Short mmCIF file of C-alpha atoms in Angstrom, two decimals:
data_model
loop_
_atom_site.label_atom_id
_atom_site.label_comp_id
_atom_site.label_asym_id
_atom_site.label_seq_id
_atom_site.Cartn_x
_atom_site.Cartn_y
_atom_site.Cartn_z
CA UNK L 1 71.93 101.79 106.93
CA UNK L 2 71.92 104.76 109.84
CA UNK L 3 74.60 103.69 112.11
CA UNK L 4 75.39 100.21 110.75
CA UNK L 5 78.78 100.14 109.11
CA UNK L 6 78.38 99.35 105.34
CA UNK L 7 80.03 96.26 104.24
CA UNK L 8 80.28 94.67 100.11
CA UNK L 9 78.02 92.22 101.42
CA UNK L 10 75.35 94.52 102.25
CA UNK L 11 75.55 96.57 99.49
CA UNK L 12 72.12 97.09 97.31
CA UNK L 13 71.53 98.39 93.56
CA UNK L 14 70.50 102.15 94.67
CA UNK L 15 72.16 102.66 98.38
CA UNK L 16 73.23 105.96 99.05
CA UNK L 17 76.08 106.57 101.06
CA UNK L 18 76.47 108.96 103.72
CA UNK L 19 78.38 109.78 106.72
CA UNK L 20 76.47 107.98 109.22
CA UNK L 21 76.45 104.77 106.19
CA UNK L 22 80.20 104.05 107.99
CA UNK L 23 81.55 102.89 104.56
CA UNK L 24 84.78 101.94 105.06
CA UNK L 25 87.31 100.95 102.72
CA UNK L 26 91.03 99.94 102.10
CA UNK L 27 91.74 101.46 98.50
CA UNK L 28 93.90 98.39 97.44
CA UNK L 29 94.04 99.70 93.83
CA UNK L 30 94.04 103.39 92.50
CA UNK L 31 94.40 104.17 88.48
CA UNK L 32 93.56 107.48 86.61
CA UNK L 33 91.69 106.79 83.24
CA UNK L 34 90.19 108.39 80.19
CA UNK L 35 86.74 107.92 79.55
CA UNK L 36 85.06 107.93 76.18
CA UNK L 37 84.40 111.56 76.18
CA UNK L 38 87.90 112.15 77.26
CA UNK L 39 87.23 113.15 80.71
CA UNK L 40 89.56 111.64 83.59
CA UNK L 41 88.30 109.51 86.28
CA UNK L 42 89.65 107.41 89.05
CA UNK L 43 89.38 103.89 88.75
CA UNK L 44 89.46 101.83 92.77
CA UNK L 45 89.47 98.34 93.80
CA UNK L 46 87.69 99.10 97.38
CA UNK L 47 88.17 96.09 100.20
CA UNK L 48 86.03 95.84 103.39
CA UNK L 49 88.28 93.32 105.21
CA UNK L 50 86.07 90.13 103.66
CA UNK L 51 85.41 91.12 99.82
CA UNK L 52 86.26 93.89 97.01
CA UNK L 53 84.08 95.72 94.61
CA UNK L 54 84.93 98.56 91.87
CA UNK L 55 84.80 102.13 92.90
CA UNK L 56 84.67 105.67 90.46
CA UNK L 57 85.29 108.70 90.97
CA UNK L 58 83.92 110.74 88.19
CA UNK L 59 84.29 113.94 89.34
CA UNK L 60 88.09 114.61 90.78
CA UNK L 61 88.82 117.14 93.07
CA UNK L 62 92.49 117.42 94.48
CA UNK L 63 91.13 116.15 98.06
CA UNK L 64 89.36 113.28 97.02
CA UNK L 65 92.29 111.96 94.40
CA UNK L 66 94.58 112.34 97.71
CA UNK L 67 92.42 110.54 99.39
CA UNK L 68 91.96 107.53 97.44
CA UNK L 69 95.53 107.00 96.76
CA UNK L 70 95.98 102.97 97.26
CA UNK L 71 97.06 101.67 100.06
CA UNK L 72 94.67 104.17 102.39
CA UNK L 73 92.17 103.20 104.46
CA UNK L 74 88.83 105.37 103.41
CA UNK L 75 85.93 106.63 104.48
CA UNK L 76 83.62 107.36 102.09
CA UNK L 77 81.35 110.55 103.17
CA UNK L 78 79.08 111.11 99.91
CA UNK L 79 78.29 108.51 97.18
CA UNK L 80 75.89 105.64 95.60
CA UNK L 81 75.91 102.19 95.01
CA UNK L 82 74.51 100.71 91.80
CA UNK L 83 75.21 97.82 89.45
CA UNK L 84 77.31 98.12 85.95
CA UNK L 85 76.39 95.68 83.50
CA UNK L 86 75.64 92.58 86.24
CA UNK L 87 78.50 93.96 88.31
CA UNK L 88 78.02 96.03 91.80
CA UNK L 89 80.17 99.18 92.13
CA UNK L 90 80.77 102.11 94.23
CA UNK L 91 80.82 105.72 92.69
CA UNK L 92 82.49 107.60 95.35
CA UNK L 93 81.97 111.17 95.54
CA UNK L 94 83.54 112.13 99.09
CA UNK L 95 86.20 110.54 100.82
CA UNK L 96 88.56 111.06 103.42
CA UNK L 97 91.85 109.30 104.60
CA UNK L 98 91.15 107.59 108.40
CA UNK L 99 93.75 108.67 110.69
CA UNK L 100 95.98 105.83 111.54
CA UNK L 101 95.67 105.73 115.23
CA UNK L 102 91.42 104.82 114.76
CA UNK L 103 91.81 102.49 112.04
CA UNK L 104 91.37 99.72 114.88
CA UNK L 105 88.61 101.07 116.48
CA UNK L 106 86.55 102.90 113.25
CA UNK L 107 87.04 99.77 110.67
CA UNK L 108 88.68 96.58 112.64
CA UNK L 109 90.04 93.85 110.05
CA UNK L 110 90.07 96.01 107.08
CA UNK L 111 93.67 95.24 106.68
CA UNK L 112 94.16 92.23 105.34
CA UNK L 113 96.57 90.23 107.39
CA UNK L 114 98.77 87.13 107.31
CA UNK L 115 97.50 83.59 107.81
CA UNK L 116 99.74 83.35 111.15
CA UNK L 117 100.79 86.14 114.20
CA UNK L 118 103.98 86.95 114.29
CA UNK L 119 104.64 85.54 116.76
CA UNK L 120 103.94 81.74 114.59
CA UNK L 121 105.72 82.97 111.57
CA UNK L 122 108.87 83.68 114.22
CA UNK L 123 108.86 79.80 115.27
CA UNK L 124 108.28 78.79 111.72
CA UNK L 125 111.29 81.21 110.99
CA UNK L 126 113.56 79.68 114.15
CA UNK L 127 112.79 75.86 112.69
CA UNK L 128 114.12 77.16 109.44
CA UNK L 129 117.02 78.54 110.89
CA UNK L 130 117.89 75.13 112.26
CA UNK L 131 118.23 73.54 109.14
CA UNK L 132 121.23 75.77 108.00
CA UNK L 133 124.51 75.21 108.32
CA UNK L 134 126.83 77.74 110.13
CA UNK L 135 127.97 79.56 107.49
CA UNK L 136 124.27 80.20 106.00
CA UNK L 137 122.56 80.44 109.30
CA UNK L 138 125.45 83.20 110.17
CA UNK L 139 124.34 84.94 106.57
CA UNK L 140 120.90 85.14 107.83
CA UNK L 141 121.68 86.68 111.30
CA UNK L 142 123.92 89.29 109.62
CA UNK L 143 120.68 90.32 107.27
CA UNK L 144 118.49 90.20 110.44
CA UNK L 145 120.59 92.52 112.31
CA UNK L 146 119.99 95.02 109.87
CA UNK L 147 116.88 96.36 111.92
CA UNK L 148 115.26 98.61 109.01
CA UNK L 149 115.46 95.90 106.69
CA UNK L 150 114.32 93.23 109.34
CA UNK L 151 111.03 95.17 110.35
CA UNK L 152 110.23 95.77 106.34
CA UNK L 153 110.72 92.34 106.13
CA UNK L 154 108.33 90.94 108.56
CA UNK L 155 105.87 93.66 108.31
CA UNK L 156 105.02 94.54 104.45
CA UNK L 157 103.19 92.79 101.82
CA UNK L 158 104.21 90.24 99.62
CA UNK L 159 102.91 91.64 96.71
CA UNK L 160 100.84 94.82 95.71
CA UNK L 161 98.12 92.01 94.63
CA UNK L 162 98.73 88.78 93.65
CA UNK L 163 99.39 87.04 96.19
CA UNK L 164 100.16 87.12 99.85
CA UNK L 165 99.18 90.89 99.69
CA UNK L 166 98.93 91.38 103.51
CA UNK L 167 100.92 92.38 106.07
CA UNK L 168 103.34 90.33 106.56
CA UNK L 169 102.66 88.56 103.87
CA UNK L 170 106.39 88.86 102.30
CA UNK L 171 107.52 87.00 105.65
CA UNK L 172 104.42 84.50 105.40
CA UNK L 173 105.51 83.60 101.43
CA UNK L 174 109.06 83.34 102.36
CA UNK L 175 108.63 80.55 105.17
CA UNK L 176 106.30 78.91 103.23
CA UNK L 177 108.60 78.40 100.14
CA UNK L 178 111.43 77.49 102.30
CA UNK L 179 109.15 74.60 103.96
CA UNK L 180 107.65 73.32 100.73
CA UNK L 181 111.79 73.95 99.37
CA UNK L 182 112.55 71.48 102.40
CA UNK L 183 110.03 68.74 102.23
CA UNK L 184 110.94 68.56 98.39
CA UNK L 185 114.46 68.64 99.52
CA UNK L 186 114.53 65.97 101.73
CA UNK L 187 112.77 63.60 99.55
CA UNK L 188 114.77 64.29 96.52
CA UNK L 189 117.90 64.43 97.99
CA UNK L 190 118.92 60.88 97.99
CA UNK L 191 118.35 60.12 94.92
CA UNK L 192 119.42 63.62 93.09
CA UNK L 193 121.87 65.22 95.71
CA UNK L 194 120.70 68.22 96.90
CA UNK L 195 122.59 71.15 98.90
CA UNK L 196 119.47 71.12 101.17
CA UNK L 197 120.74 74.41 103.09
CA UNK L 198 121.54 76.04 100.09
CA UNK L 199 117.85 75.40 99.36
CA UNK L 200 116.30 76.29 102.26
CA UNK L 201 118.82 79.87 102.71
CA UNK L 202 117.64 80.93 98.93
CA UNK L 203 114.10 80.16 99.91
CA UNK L 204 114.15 82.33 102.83
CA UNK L 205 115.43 85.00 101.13
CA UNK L 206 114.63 84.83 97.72
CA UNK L 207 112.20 88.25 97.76
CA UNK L 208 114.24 90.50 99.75
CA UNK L 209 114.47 93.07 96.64
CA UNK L 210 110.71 93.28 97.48
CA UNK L 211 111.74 95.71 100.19
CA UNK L 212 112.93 97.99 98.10
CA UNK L 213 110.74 97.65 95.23
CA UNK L 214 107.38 98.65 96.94
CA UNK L 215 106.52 102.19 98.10
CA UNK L 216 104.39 101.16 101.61
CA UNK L 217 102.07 103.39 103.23
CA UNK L 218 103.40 104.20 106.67
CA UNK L 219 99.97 104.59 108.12
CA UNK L 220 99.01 101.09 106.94
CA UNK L 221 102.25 99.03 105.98
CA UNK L 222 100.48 97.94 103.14
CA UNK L 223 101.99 98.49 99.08
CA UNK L 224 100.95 102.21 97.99
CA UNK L 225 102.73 101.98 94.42
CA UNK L 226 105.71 100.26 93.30
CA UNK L 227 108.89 102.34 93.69
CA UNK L 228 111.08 104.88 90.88
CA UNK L 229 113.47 101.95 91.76
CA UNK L 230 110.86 99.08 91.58
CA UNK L 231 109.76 100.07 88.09
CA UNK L 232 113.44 100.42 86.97
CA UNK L 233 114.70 97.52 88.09
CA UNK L 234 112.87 95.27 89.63
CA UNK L 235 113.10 92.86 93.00
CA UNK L 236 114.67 90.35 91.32
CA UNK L 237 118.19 92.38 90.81
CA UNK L 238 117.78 94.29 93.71
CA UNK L 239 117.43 91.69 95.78
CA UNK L 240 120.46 89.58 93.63
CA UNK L 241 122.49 92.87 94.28
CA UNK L 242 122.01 93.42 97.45
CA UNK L 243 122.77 89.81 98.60
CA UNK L 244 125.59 89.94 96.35
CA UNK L 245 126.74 92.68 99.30
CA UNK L 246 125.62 90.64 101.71
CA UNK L 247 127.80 88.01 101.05
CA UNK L 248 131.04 89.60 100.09
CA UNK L 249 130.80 91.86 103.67
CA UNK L 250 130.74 87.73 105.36
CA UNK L 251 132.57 86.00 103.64
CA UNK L 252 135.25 87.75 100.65
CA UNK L 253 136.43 84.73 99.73
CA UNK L 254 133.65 82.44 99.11
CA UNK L 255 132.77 82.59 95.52
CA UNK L 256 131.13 79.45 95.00
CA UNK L 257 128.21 80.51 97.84
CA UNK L 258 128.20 83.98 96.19
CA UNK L 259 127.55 82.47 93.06
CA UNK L 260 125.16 80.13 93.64
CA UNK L 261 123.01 81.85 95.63
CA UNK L 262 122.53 84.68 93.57
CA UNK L 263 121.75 82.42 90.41
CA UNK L 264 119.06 81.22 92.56
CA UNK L 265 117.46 84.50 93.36
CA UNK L 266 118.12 85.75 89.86
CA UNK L 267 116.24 82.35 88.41
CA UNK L 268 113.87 82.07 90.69
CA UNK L 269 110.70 83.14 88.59
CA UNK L 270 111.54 80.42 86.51
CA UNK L 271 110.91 81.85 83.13
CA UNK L 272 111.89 84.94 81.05
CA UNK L 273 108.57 85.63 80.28
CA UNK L 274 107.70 85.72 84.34
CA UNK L 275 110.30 88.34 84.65
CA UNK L 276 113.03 86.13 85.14
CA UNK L 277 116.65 87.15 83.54
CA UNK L 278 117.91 83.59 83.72
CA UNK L 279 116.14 80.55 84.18
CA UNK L 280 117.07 77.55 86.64
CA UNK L 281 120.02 76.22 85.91
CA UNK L 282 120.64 73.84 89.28
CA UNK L 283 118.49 71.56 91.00
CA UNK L 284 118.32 74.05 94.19
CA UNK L 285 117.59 76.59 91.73
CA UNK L 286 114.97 74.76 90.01
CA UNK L 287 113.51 73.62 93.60
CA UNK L 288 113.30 76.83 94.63
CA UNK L 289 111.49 78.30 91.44
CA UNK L 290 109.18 75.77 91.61
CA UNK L 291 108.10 76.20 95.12
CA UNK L 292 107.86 79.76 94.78
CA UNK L 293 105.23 79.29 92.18
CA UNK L 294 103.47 76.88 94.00
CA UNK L 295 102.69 78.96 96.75
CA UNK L 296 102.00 82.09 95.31
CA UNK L 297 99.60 80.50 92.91
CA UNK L 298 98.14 78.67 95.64
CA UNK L 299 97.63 82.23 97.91
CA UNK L 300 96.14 84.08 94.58
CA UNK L 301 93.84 81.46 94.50
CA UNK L 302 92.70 80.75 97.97
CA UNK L 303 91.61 84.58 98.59
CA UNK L 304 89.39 84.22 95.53
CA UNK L 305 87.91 81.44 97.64
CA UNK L 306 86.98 84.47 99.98
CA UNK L 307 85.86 86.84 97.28
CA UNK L 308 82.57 87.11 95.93
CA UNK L 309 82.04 83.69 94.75
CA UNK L 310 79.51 82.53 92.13
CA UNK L 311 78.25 79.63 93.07
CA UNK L 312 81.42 76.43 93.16
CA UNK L 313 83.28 78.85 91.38
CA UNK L 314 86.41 81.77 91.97
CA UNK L 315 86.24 84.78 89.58
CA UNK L 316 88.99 84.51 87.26
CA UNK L 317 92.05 84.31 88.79
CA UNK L 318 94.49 87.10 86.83
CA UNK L 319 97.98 85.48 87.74
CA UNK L 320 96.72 82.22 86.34
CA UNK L 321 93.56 83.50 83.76
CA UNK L 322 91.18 80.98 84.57
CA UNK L 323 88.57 80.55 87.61
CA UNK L 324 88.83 77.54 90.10
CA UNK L 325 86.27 75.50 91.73
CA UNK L 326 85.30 74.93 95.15
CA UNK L 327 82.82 72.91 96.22
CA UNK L 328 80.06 75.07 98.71
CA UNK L 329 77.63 73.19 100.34
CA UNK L 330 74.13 73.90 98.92
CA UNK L 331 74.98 75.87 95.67
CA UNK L 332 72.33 75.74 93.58
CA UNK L 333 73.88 74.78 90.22
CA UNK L 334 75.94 71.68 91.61
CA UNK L 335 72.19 70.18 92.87
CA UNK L 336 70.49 70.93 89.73
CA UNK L 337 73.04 69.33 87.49
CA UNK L 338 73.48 66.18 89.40
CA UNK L 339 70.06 65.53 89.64
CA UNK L 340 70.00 65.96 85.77
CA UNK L 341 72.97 63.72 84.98
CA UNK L 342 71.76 61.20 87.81
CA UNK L 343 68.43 61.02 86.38
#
């Protein structure tokens, strides 16, 4: 492994990992635990850029537990590799954070990044912003002009790990439910009656209280926890709140658009079991929820298509607890069992 970076795919029951291994990891999840014998230990989801594995650190010192905080990008100095049960994992037993400024050049594509540039999610953004009326399109430009909240927007994560958790994946899932929103729309609306731009304004910024309900690791723009405020309150309000504002600063005396917006962000996980304090309630509302489920469970499912696949099959999927096939040329158990039910 001397001066080969070390990637999941590589990995081998028994390697031991040192300096020169370049073993380089984004800590996407980072949990302190008690094992059996009541001794703490860090518990890591490690990602290479192409595909996670488990990581330990069994024996904590205050450097390393800095180190491995999630949403850093690692490199693991001193450790081994071995298997748990049928499961490879990491047992790290050195690690230090990689300076921002040669995560490029030490570890290029560890951070996992949105389907499109920005400069494609922009134009996907600008189409959008064509559909609107003037009133809502004039809502939208007053929220963009707000540069902190702009560059959050288009920069962080759509979730800590769900789904679209990338950079930029917040903007990605937000364009993406506001086309689905629209094609649904526009089919719909003829027979139903839709407020189409009502549809396609919620959809854009249905998330927004994301922004302030992640903690995001400067050095990486990627989720580090989930905020004092994130915990307390959750996106959903914030984001209801804060659009609330948005609207009253543009336009006082519009009620009716203040009102039905924010019953659309507030609904817009669909049930109260998902988190959501009231459920749809209006067509655009139920439009909206509906699309935004779509395409989150479609994202949490496609990068299981990416990770560590056994054979046609995803490893369980945890926002929809079940695995998914996919049909890979040349997998083993597909030939065997159609020649057995062909014969």
């Amino acid at each position: 492994m001397k001066n080969k970076r070390l990637m999941v795919a590589d990995i081998e029951d028994g390697d031991i990992i040192i300096p020169d291994s370049k073993c380089f990891f984004l800590v996407k999840k980072s949990s302190v635990k008690v094992g059996k014998t009541g001794k703490k230990y860090i518990d890591l989801e490690l990602f290479d850029g192409t595909s996670s594995v488990p990581g330990k650190v069994w024996d904590i010192t205050e450097e390393t537990n800095e180190a491995v905080q999630a949403g850093n990008v690692i490199q693991v100095l001193t450790g081994k590799a071995g298997k748990y049960l049928t499961n490879m994992q990491i047992t790290v037993n050195d690690a230090v954070i990689v300076p921002p400024e040669k995560i490029d050049s030490e570890c290029a594509g560890i951070l996992p990044e949105s389907f499109y540039t920005f400069e494609e999610l922009k134009k996907q953004w600008d189409e959008l912003m064509e559909v609107l009326v003037p009133k809502h399109r004039e809502l939208v430009n007053k929220f963009m002009e707000n540069e902190k909240i702009w560059q959050l927007f288009t920069t962080i994560p759509g979730g800590r790990s769900m789904h679209h958790a990338c950079r930029r994946g917040l903007w990605e899932h937000s364009i993406s439910v506001a086309q689905s929103a629209l094609a649904v729309s526009e089919v719909f609306d003829e027979k139903y009656g839709l407020d189409i731009s009502l549809v396609v304004l919620a959809s854009m910024l249905h998330d927004v209280g994301k922004i302030f309900e992640f903690q995001i690791n400067p050095a990486t723009s990627m989720v580090d926890r989930y905020s004092d405020r994130g915990k307390l309150l959750g996106h959903i309000y914030m984001g209801a709140t804060w659009l609330e504002k948005l609207v009253s600063t543009c336009f006082p005396e519009d009620s009716d658009l203040k009102m039905d917006l924010i019953h659309i962000i507030l609904s817009h996980h669909g049930q109260y079991e998902f988190g959501s304090p009231k459920r749809p309630k209006t067509l655009e509302a139920l439009v909206v929820s509906t699309c935004d489920n779509l395409d989150a469970s479609c994202d949490a499912v496609r990068s299981c298509f990416d990770d560590n696949m056994e054979g046609n099959w995803t490893k369980s999927v945890y926002m929809m607890d079940r695995a998914f096939f996919r049909r890979q040329e040349g997998a083993e158990d597909q030939k065997s069992a159609e020649e057995t039910f062909n014969n």
